[in-house]
PDB file of C-alpha atoms and ligand atoms in Angstrom:
ATOM      1  CA  UNK A   1     -10.415  -4.602   9.331  1.00 32.00           C
ATOM      2  CA  UNK A   2     -13.126  -1.930   7.719  1.00 34.00           C
ATOM      3  CA  UNK A   3     -12.037  -0.839   4.721  1.00 36.00           C
ATOM      4  CA  UNK A   4     -14.769   2.278   3.256  1.00 36.00           C
ATOM      5  CA  UNK A   5     -13.812   3.903  -0.119  1.00 37.00           C
ATOM      6  CA  UNK A   6     -15.996   6.198  -0.587  1.00 38.00           C
ATOM      7  CA  UNK A   7     -16.847   7.401  -4.455  1.00 34.00           C
ATOM      8  CA  UNK A   8     -17.421  11.046  -5.358  1.00 34.00           C
ATOM      9  CA  UNK A   9     -19.867  11.214  -8.190  1.00 33.00           C
ATOM     10  CA  UNK A  10     -17.734  11.205 -10.564  1.00 35.00           C
ATOM     11  CA  UNK A  11     -16.785   8.178 -10.272  1.00 34.00           C
ATOM     12  CA  UNK A  12     -13.109   8.785  -8.751  1.00 42.00           C
ATOM     13  CA  UNK A  13     -12.402   6.798  -5.428  1.00 45.00           C
ATOM     14  CA  UNK A  14     -11.356   8.704  -2.265  1.00 48.00           C
ATOM     15  CA  UNK A  15     -10.325   6.670  -0.069  1.00 51.00           C
ATOM     16  CA  UNK A  16     -10.570   6.242   3.536  1.00 45.00           C
ATOM     17  CA  UNK A  17      -9.568   3.381   5.317  1.00 46.00           C
ATOM     18  CA  UNK A  18     -10.688   2.868   9.411  1.00 41.00           C
ATOM     19  CA  UNK A  19      -8.775   0.513  11.216  1.00 41.00           C
ATOM     20  CA  UNK A  20     -11.039  -1.073  13.672  1.00 39.00           C
ATOM     21  CA  UNK A  21      -9.781  -1.338  17.741  1.00 38.00           C
ATOM     22  CA  UNK A  22      -8.733  -4.691  17.635  1.00 40.00           C
ATOM     23  CA  UNK A  23      -6.360  -4.448  15.057  1.00 41.00           C
ATOM     24  CA  UNK A  24      -2.222  -4.790  16.264  1.00 44.00           C
ATOM     25  CA  UNK A  25       0.021  -1.644  14.956  1.00 46.00           C
ATOM     26  CA  UNK A  26       1.241  -3.360  11.719  1.00 45.00           C
ATOM     27  CA  UNK A  27      -1.310  -5.432  10.972  1.00 46.00           C
ATOM     28  CA  UNK A  28      -2.637  -3.576   8.090  1.00 47.00           C
ATOM     29  CA  UNK A  29      -2.355  -6.012   5.258  1.00 51.00           C
ATOM     30  CA  UNK A  30       1.406  -7.083   4.858  1.00 50.00           C
ATOM     31  CA  UNK A  31       0.603  -6.864   1.779  1.00 65.00           C
ATOM     32  CA  UNK A  32      -0.339  -3.352   1.552  1.00 76.00           C
ATOM     33  CA  UNK A  33       2.795  -2.344   3.177  1.00 79.00           C
ATOM     34  CA  UNK A  34       4.573  -3.710   0.590  1.00 87.00           C
ATOM     35  CA  UNK A  35       3.377  -1.123  -1.949  1.00 95.00           C
ATOM     36  CA  UNK A  36       6.000   1.683  -2.748  1.00 97.00           C
ATOM     37  CA  UNK A  37       3.146   4.912  -2.161  1.00 98.00           C
ATOM     38  CA  UNK A  38       4.001   8.382  -2.196  1.00 98.00           C
ATOM     39  CA  UNK A  39       1.876  10.705   0.013  1.00 98.00           C
ATOM     40  CA  UNK A  40       2.238  13.935  -1.471  1.00 99.00           C
ATOM     41  CA  UNK A  41       0.277  17.369  -0.717  1.00 99.00           C
ATOM     42  CA  UNK A  42      -0.612  20.198  -3.105  1.00 99.00           C
ATOM     43  CA  UNK A  43       2.052  21.702  -3.706  1.00 98.00           C
ATOM     44  CA  UNK A  44       2.532  25.227  -3.708  1.00 98.00           C
ATOM     45  CA  UNK A  45      -1.574  26.329  -2.926  1.00 98.00           C
ATOM     46  CA  UNK A  46      -1.911  27.191   0.445  1.00 98.00           C
ATOM     47  CA  UNK A  47       1.278  29.453   1.107  1.00 98.00           C
ATOM     48  CA  UNK A  48       2.226  30.282  -1.536  1.00 98.00           C
ATOM     49  CA  UNK A  49      -1.706  31.044  -3.074  1.00 98.00           C
ATOM     50  CA  UNK A  50      -0.983  29.140  -6.625  1.00 98.00           C
ATOM     51  CA  UNK A  51      -4.664  29.082  -8.713  1.00 98.00           C
ATOM     52  CA  UNK A  52      -6.121  25.994  -7.183  1.00 98.00           C
ATOM     53  CA  UNK A  53      -7.668  25.112 -10.898  1.00 98.00           C
ATOM     54  CA  UNK A  54      -4.229  25.517 -12.718  1.00 98.00           C
ATOM     55  CA  UNK A  55      -2.563  23.615  -9.713  1.00 99.00           C
ATOM     56  CA  UNK A  56      -5.533  20.406 -10.057  1.00 98.00           C
ATOM     57  CA  UNK A  57      -4.593  20.432 -13.914  1.00 98.00           C
ATOM     58  CA  UNK A  58      -0.923  20.343 -13.892  1.00 98.00           C
ATOM     59  CA  UNK A  59      -1.377  17.654 -11.183  1.00 98.00           C
ATOM     60  CA  UNK A  60      -3.567  15.420 -13.016  1.00 98.00           C
ATOM     61  CA  UNK A  61      -1.321  16.270 -16.366  1.00 98.00           C
ATOM     62  CA  UNK A  62       1.638  14.565 -14.652  1.00 98.00           C
ATOM     63  CA  UNK A  63      -0.058  11.774 -12.689  1.00 98.00           C
ATOM     64  CA  UNK A  64      -1.527  10.939 -16.150  1.00 98.00           C
ATOM     65  CA  UNK A  65       1.932  11.155 -17.459  1.00 98.00           C
ATOM     66  CA  UNK A  66       3.215   9.133 -14.627  1.00 97.00           C
ATOM     67  CA  UNK A  67       1.176   6.331 -14.837  1.00 96.00           C
ATOM     68  CA  UNK A  68       2.786   3.931 -16.988  1.00 95.00           C
ATOM     69  CA  UNK A  69       6.008   3.915 -15.295  1.00 96.00           C
ATOM     70  CA  UNK A  70       4.454   3.126 -12.010  1.00 95.00           C
ATOM     71  CA  UNK A  71       4.493  -0.491 -11.565  1.00 93.00           C
ATOM     72  CA  UNK A  72       2.840  -1.334  -9.193  1.00 93.00           C
ATOM     73  CA  UNK A  73       3.553   1.775  -7.154  1.00 97.00           C
ATOM     74  CA  UNK A  74       0.834   4.573  -6.111  1.00 97.00           C
ATOM     75  CA  UNK A  75       0.809   7.520  -5.586  1.00 98.00           C
ATOM     76  CA  UNK A  76      -1.307   9.687  -3.006  1.00 98.00           C
ATOM     77  CA  UNK A  77      -2.741  13.135  -2.832  1.00 98.00           C
ATOM     78  CA  UNK A  78      -3.201  13.935   0.495  1.00 98.00           C
ATOM     79  CA  UNK A  79      -5.180  17.211   2.254  1.00 98.00           C
ATOM     80  CA  UNK A  80      -6.264  17.680   5.940  1.00 98.00           C
ATOM     81  CA  UNK A  81     -10.100  17.915   5.626  1.00 97.00           C
ATOM     82  CA  UNK A  82     -12.892  16.924   3.080  1.00 96.00           C
ATOM     83  CA  UNK A  83     -13.550  20.114   2.239  1.00 97.00           C
ATOM     84  CA  UNK A  84     -10.924  20.622   0.433  1.00 98.00           C
ATOM     85  CA  UNK A  85     -11.021  22.585  -2.771  1.00 98.00           C
ATOM     86  CA  UNK A  86      -7.656  21.100  -4.613  1.00 98.00           C
ATOM     87  CA  UNK A  87      -8.987  17.185  -4.215  1.00 98.00           C
ATOM     88  CA  UNK A  88     -12.552  17.537  -4.925  1.00 98.00           C
ATOM     89  CA  UNK A  89     -11.227  19.486  -8.002  1.00 98.00           C
ATOM     90  CA  UNK A  90      -8.033  16.614  -8.622  1.00 98.00           C
ATOM     91  CA  UNK A  91     -10.821  13.794  -8.274  1.00 98.00           C
ATOM     92  CA  UNK A  92     -13.141  15.231 -10.635  1.00 98.00           C
ATOM     93  CA  UNK A  93     -10.269  15.554 -13.320  1.00 98.00           C
ATOM     94  CA  UNK A  94      -8.499  12.285 -12.588  1.00 98.00           C
ATOM     95  CA  UNK A  95     -11.558  10.724 -13.406  1.00 98.00           C
ATOM     96  CA  UNK A  96     -12.496  12.332 -16.116  1.00 98.00           C
ATOM     97  CA  UNK A  97      -9.517  11.429 -17.378  1.00 97.00           C
ATOM     98  CA  UNK A  98     -10.182   7.925 -16.068  1.00 97.00           C
ATOM     99  CA  UNK A  99      -6.659   7.366 -14.623  1.00 97.00           C
ATOM    100  CA  UNK A 100      -6.483   4.091 -12.609  1.00 97.00           C
ATOM    101  CA  UNK A 101      -8.085   4.571  -8.977  1.00 96.00           C
ATOM    102  CA  UNK A 102      -5.950   2.267  -7.670  1.00 95.00           C
ATOM    103  CA  UNK A 103      -2.678   3.664  -8.794  1.00 96.00           C
ATOM    104  CA  UNK A 104      -3.947   7.260  -7.852  1.00 98.00           C
ATOM    105  CA  UNK A 105      -6.242   8.568  -5.557  1.00 98.00           C
ATOM    106  CA  UNK A 106      -6.934  11.125  -3.055  1.00 98.00           C
ATOM    107  CA  UNK A 107      -6.761  10.887   0.801  1.00 98.00           C
ATOM    108  CA  UNK A 108      -7.960  12.960   3.380  1.00 98.00           C
ATOM    109  CA  UNK A 109      -5.538  13.169   6.560  1.00 98.00           C
ATOM    110  CA  UNK A 110      -2.163  14.501   8.517  1.00 98.00           C
ATOM    111  CA  UNK A 111       0.051  13.549   6.077  1.00 98.00           C
ATOM    112  CA  UNK A 112       2.119  12.867   9.327  1.00 98.00           C
ATOM    113  CA  UNK A 113      -0.036  10.139  10.657  1.00 98.00           C
ATOM    114  CA  UNK A 114      -1.491   8.660   7.906  1.00 98.00           C
ATOM    115  CA  UNK A 115      -0.360   5.214   9.213  1.00 97.00           C
ATOM    116  CA  UNK A 116      -1.684   5.379  12.927  1.00 97.00           C
ATOM    117  CA  UNK A 117      -4.756   7.817  12.578  1.00 97.00           C
ATOM    118  CA  UNK A 118      -5.596   6.897   8.056  1.00 96.00           C
ATOM    119  CA  UNK A 119      -4.572   3.013   8.223  1.00 96.00           C
ATOM    120  CA  UNK A 120      -2.760   4.119   5.253  1.00 97.00           C
ATOM    121  CA  UNK A 121       0.853   3.179   4.399  1.00 97.00           C
ATOM    122  CA  UNK A 122       3.082   5.331   2.776  1.00 97.00           C
ATOM    123  CA  UNK A 123       6.906   5.063   2.710  1.00 97.00           C
ATOM    124  CA  UNK A 124       7.296   8.225   1.092  1.00 98.00           C
ATOM    125  CA  UNK A 125       6.219  11.562   1.950  1.00 98.00           C
ATOM    126  CA  UNK A 126       6.263  14.457  -0.318  1.00 99.00           C
ATOM    127  CA  UNK A 127       6.637  18.021   1.608  1.00 98.00           C
ATOM    128  CA  UNK A 128       6.233  21.756   0.351  1.00 98.00           C
ATOM    129  CA  UNK A 129       9.321  22.840   1.275  1.00 98.00           C
ATOM    130  CA  UNK A 130      11.317  26.200   1.185  1.00 97.00           C
ATOM    131  CA  UNK A 131      13.949  27.389  -0.797  1.00 97.00           C
ATOM    132  CA  UNK A 132      16.091  27.119   2.373  1.00 97.00           C
ATOM    133  CA  UNK A 133      14.745  23.748   3.462  1.00 98.00           C
ATOM    134  CA  UNK A 134      15.004  24.754   6.338  1.00 96.00           C
ATOM    135  CA  UNK A 135      11.729  23.693   9.048  1.00 97.00           C
ATOM    136  CA  UNK A 136       9.147  25.684  10.842  1.00 87.00           C
ATOM    137  CA  UNK A 137       7.586  28.155   8.839  1.00 89.00           C
ATOM    138  CA  UNK A 138       3.690  26.983   8.154  1.00 91.00           C
ATOM    139  CA  UNK A 139       1.371  24.123   7.195  1.00 97.00           C
ATOM    140  CA  UNK A 140       3.279  21.276   5.705  1.00 98.00           C
ATOM    141  CA  UNK A 141       6.878  21.793   6.109  1.00 98.00           C
ATOM    142  CA  UNK A 142       6.476  22.856   9.929  1.00 98.00           C
ATOM    143  CA  UNK A 143       4.547  19.843  10.224  1.00 98.00           C
ATOM    144  CA  UNK A 144       6.822  17.254   8.350  1.00 98.00           C
ATOM    145  CA  UNK A 145       9.435  18.589   9.959  1.00 98.00           C
ATOM    146  CA  UNK A 146       8.325  18.442  13.786  1.00 98.00           C
ATOM    147  CA  UNK A 147       6.907  14.991  13.594  1.00 98.00           C
ATOM    148  CA  UNK A 148      10.166  13.727  11.953  1.00 98.00           C
ATOM    149  CA  UNK A 149      12.110  15.331  14.710  1.00 97.00           C
ATOM    150  CA  UNK A 150      16.088  16.709  14.534  1.00 96.00           C
ATOM    151  CA  UNK A 151      16.737  13.837  12.383  1.00 96.00           C
ATOM    152  CA  UNK A 152      15.555  14.832   9.651  1.00 98.00           C
ATOM    153  CA  UNK A 153      17.134  18.132   9.709  1.00 97.00           C
ATOM    154  CA  UNK A 154      20.190  17.005   9.608  1.00 97.00           C
ATOM    155  CA  UNK A 155      19.276  14.285   6.559  1.00 98.00           C
ATOM    156  CA  UNK A 156      18.709  17.087   4.501  1.00 98.00           C
ATOM    157  CA  UNK A 157      21.750  18.930   5.500  1.00 98.00           C
ATOM    158  CA  UNK A 158      23.803  16.048   4.486  1.00 97.00           C
ATOM    159  CA  UNK A 159      22.211  16.177   0.189  1.00 96.00           C
ATOM    160  CA  UNK A 160      21.609  20.136   0.328  1.00 98.00           C
ATOM    161  CA  UNK A 161      21.469  23.308   1.953  1.00 96.00           C
ATOM    162  CA  UNK A 162      19.223  24.714  -0.480  1.00 98.00           C
ATOM    163  CA  UNK A 163      16.589  23.935  -3.403  1.00 98.00           C
ATOM    164  CA  UNK A 164      15.424  25.832  -6.734  1.00 97.00           C
ATOM    165  CA  UNK A 165      12.394  26.661  -8.077  1.00 98.00           C
ATOM    166  CA  UNK A 166      11.214  23.188  -9.559  1.00 98.00           C
ATOM    167  CA  UNK A 167      13.182  20.559  -7.767  1.00 98.00           C
ATOM    168  CA  UNK A 168      12.977  17.991  -5.188  1.00 98.00           C
ATOM    169  CA  UNK A 169      15.522  16.735  -3.287  1.00 98.00           C
ATOM    170  CA  UNK A 170      15.174  13.068  -1.987  1.00 98.00           C
ATOM    171  CA  UNK A 171      16.309  12.426   1.843  1.00 98.00           C
ATOM    172  CA  UNK A 172      16.789   8.746   3.231  1.00 98.00           C
ATOM    173  CA  UNK A 173      14.713   9.304   6.422  1.00 97.00           C
ATOM    174  CA  UNK A 174      17.269   7.160   9.872  1.00 97.00           C
ATOM    175  CA  UNK A 175      15.675   4.865  11.786  1.00 96.00           C
ATOM    176  CA  UNK A 176      15.735   6.875  14.483  1.00 95.00           C
ATOM    177  CA  UNK A 177      13.274   9.202  13.470  1.00 97.00           C
ATOM    178  CA  UNK A 178       9.051   8.720  14.577  1.00 97.00           C
ATOM    179  CA  UNK A 179       7.974   9.008  11.167  1.00 98.00           C
ATOM    180  CA  UNK A 180      10.008   6.287  10.591  1.00 98.00           C
ATOM    181  CA  UNK A 181       9.604   4.341  13.159  1.00 97.00           C
ATOM    182  CA  UNK A 182       6.154   5.031  14.188  1.00 97.00           C
ATOM    183  CA  UNK A 183       4.195   5.489  10.689  1.00 97.00           C
ATOM    184  CA  UNK A 184       6.648   3.999   8.108  1.00 97.00           C
ATOM    185  CA  UNK A 185       7.979   6.486   6.345  1.00 98.00           C
ATOM    186  CA  UNK A 186      11.484   5.780   4.913  1.00 97.00           C
ATOM    187  CA  UNK A 187      12.552   9.021   2.807  1.00 98.00           C
ATOM    188  CA  UNK A 188      11.018  12.268   2.488  1.00 98.00           C
ATOM    189  CA  UNK A 189      11.387  13.921  -0.739  1.00 98.00           C
ATOM    190  CA  UNK A 190      11.524  17.521  -0.358  1.00 98.00           C
ATOM    191  CA  UNK A 191       9.913  19.870  -3.321  1.00 98.00           C
ATOM    192  CA  UNK A 192       9.760  23.652  -3.879  1.00 98.00           C
ATOM    193  CA  UNK A 193       6.878  25.048  -5.940  1.00 98.00           C
ATOM    194  CA  UNK A 194       6.483  28.085  -7.576  1.00 98.00           C
ATOM    195  CA  UNK A 195       5.228  31.019  -5.763  1.00 98.00           C
ATOM    196  CA  UNK A 196       2.581  33.381  -5.894  1.00 98.00           C
ATOM    197  CA  UNK A 197       2.578  35.092  -2.819  1.00 98.00           C
ATOM    198  CA  UNK A 198       4.344  38.607  -2.521  1.00 97.00           C
ATOM    199  CA  UNK A 199       5.027  37.855   1.155  1.00 96.00           C
ATOM    200  CA  UNK A 200       7.278  35.527   0.525  1.00 96.00           C
ATOM    201  CA  UNK A 201      10.638  35.027  -1.923  1.00 94.00           C
ATOM    202  CA  UNK A 202      10.483  34.660  -5.632  1.00 95.00           C
ATOM    203  CA  UNK A 203       7.424  35.663  -6.228  1.00 97.00           C
ATOM    204  CA  UNK A 204       5.972  34.775  -9.845  1.00 98.00           C
ATOM    205  CA  UNK A 205       3.870  37.935  -9.677  1.00 97.00           C
ATOM    206  CA  UNK A 206       1.175  36.145 -11.101  1.00 97.00           C
ATOM    207  CA  UNK A 207       2.880  34.856 -14.107  1.00 98.00           C
ATOM    208  CA  UNK A 208       1.431  31.797 -14.928  1.00 98.00           C
ATOM    209  CA  UNK A 209       3.282  30.564 -18.133  1.00 98.00           C
ATOM    210  CA  UNK A 210       6.033  30.591 -15.872  1.00 98.00           C
ATOM    211  CA  UNK A 211       4.389  29.006 -12.910  1.00 98.00           C
ATOM    212  CA  UNK A 212       2.584  26.379 -14.621  1.00 98.00           C
ATOM    213  CA  UNK A 213       5.673  25.814 -16.063  1.00 98.00           C
ATOM    214  CA  UNK A 214       7.754  25.650 -12.518  1.00 98.00           C
ATOM    215  CA  UNK A 215       5.036  23.436 -10.722  1.00 99.00           C
ATOM    216  CA  UNK A 216       5.096  20.704 -13.735  1.00 98.00           C
ATOM    217  CA  UNK A 217       8.586  20.408 -12.949  1.00 98.00           C
ATOM    218  CA  UNK A 218       8.488  20.500  -9.555  1.00 98.00           C
ATOM    219  CA  UNK A 219       5.725  17.319 -10.144  1.00 98.00           C
ATOM    220  CA  UNK A 220       8.091  15.590 -12.406  1.00 98.00           C
ATOM    221  CA  UNK A 221      11.255  15.700  -9.765  1.00 98.00           C
ATOM    222  CA  UNK A 222       9.201  14.524  -7.399  1.00 98.00           C
ATOM    223  CA  UNK A 223       7.545  11.452  -9.044  1.00 98.00           C
ATOM    224  CA  UNK A 224      11.453  10.999 -10.493  1.00 98.00           C
ATOM    225  CA  UNK A 225      12.832  10.823  -7.641  1.00 98.00           C
ATOM    226  CA  UNK A 226       9.934   8.591  -5.786  1.00 98.00           C
ATOM    227  CA  UNK A 227      10.525   5.531  -8.720  1.00 98.00           C
ATOM    228  CA  UNK A 228      14.051   6.265  -8.340  1.00 97.00           C
ATOM    229  CA  UNK A 229      13.144   4.637  -4.691  1.00 95.00           C
ATOM    230  CA  UNK A 230      10.425   2.564  -5.277  1.00 91.00           C
ATOM    231  CA  UNK A 231      11.751   0.558  -7.827  1.00 66.00           C
TER     232      UNK A 231
HETATM  233  N1  AR6 B   1      -1.052  16.928   6.089  1.00 64.53           N
HETATM  234  C1  AR6 B   1      -1.558  17.476   5.058  1.00 64.53           C
HETATM  235  N2  AR6 B   1      -1.955  18.223   4.218  1.00 64.53           N
HETATM  236  C2  AR6 B   1      -1.306  19.470   4.655  1.00 64.53           C
HETATM  237  C3  AR6 B   1      -0.667  19.110   5.893  1.00 64.53           C
HETATM  238  C4  AR6 B   1      -0.310  18.259   6.632  1.00 64.53           C
HETATM  239  N3  AR6 B   1      -0.130  17.836   7.646  1.00 64.53           N
HETATM  240  N4  AR6 B   1      -0.212  20.851   6.474  1.00 64.53           N
HETATM  241  C5  AR6 B   1      -0.801  21.354   5.292  1.00 64.53           C
HETATM  242  N5  AR6 B   1      -1.376  20.613   4.302  1.00 64.53           N
HETATM  243  P1  AR6 B   1       1.565  24.942   2.243  1.00 64.53           P
HETATM  244  P2  AR6 B   1       2.394  26.032   0.081  1.00 64.53           P
HETATM  245  C6  AR6 B   1      -1.443  21.033   2.709  1.00 64.53           C
HETATM  246  O1  AR6 B   1       0.608  26.220   2.564  1.00 64.53           O
HETATM  247  O2  AR6 B   1       1.969  26.711  -0.659  1.00 64.53           O
HETATM  248  C7  AR6 B   1       5.953  26.964   4.171  1.00 64.53           C
HETATM  249  O3  AR6 B   1       6.144  28.236   5.144  1.00 64.53           O
HETATM  250  C8  AR6 B   1      -2.143  22.205   2.791  1.00 64.53           C
HETATM  251  O4  AR6 B   1      -3.676  22.286   2.655  1.00 64.53           O
HETATM  252  O5  AR6 B   1       2.292  23.550   3.519  1.00 64.53           O
HETATM  253  O6  AR6 B   1       3.666  24.771  -1.340  1.00 64.53           O
HETATM  254  C9  AR6 B   1       7.071  26.352   4.109  1.00 64.53           C
HETATM  255  O7  AR6 B   1       8.277  26.662   4.511  1.00 64.53           O
HETATM  256  C10 AR6 B   1      -1.849  22.720   1.153  1.00 64.53           C
HETATM  257  O8  AR6 B   1      -3.173  21.672   0.642  1.00 64.53           O
HETATM  258  O9  AR6 B   1       3.028  24.975   0.539  1.00 64.53           O
HETATM  259  C11 AR6 B   1       7.467  27.495   2.544  1.00 64.53           C
HETATM  260  O10 AR6 B   1       7.775  28.513   2.488  1.00 64.53           O
HETATM  261  C12 AR6 B   1      -0.836  21.697   1.215  1.00 64.53           C
HETATM  262  O11 AR6 B   1      -0.704  20.700   2.265  1.00 64.53           O
HETATM  263  C13 AR6 B   1       5.199  27.733   1.954  1.00 64.53           C
HETATM  264  O12 AR6 B   1       4.876  27.072   3.044  1.00 64.53           O
HETATM  265  C14 AR6 B   1       0.650  22.881   0.149  1.00 64.53           C
HETATM  266  O13 AR6 B   1       0.357  23.757   1.661  1.00 64.53           O
HETATM  267  C15 AR6 B   1       5.217  26.734   0.938  1.00 64.53           C
HETATM  268  O14 AR6 B   1       4.236  26.939   0.611  1.00 64.53           O
END
């Protein structure tokens, strides 16, 4: 196994784990797969058009708040490319605050293929959902519902039919879902963040006082939901 940890100039680690060809699936360090790990995308900052500077302050503030409640669990902020501005901002701010980079780090990759493509074991993943908790749309919501198959939609419906901004919903993933069997994901947590896009429902019209409050609430609900299944 080769493990490559790239440290940014600011010191906060961005982890990239390479899986070598001779490694059988499932053999990625037994110990690592035992560590409760939540992978989450940056809520509201793409389709919902939330300001990246402000979002990065909220993310780092909330991570800091939850750090001492985590135990041995880990939080991982994920985005698709190494050019991700939100990842750079968060890495720099987390390093400034000296947040433990073993328990919170950033990772580049598709949140639906973190284990098979990235070698990172995450038993829980978060989804930037829509208020109807429906598949489709775009971004990470479409990707997660596609990768999970119909099992996720059915399991979601059993829990709730809609979500208010600032809230999260923990959904146990049936073992028939490919996300479970291939990626080791046991739960998806849907999160509805604040919306600043006038073409989407409940637009906050640039009200960032309310927006930051709702985004903070969304991360609190997400991390609480994760801790309720991690420990
Ligand atoms: N893996 C990791 N990160 C991703 C992936 C992926 N497969 N796809 C996108 N991201 P967005 P929002 C990152 O737009 O702003 C949907 O249509 C992306 O680069 O998915 O909360 C829903 O139905 C960005 O950093 O979520 C809602 O209506 C982050 O995920 C609406 O979009 C969030 O981008 C929610 O918008």
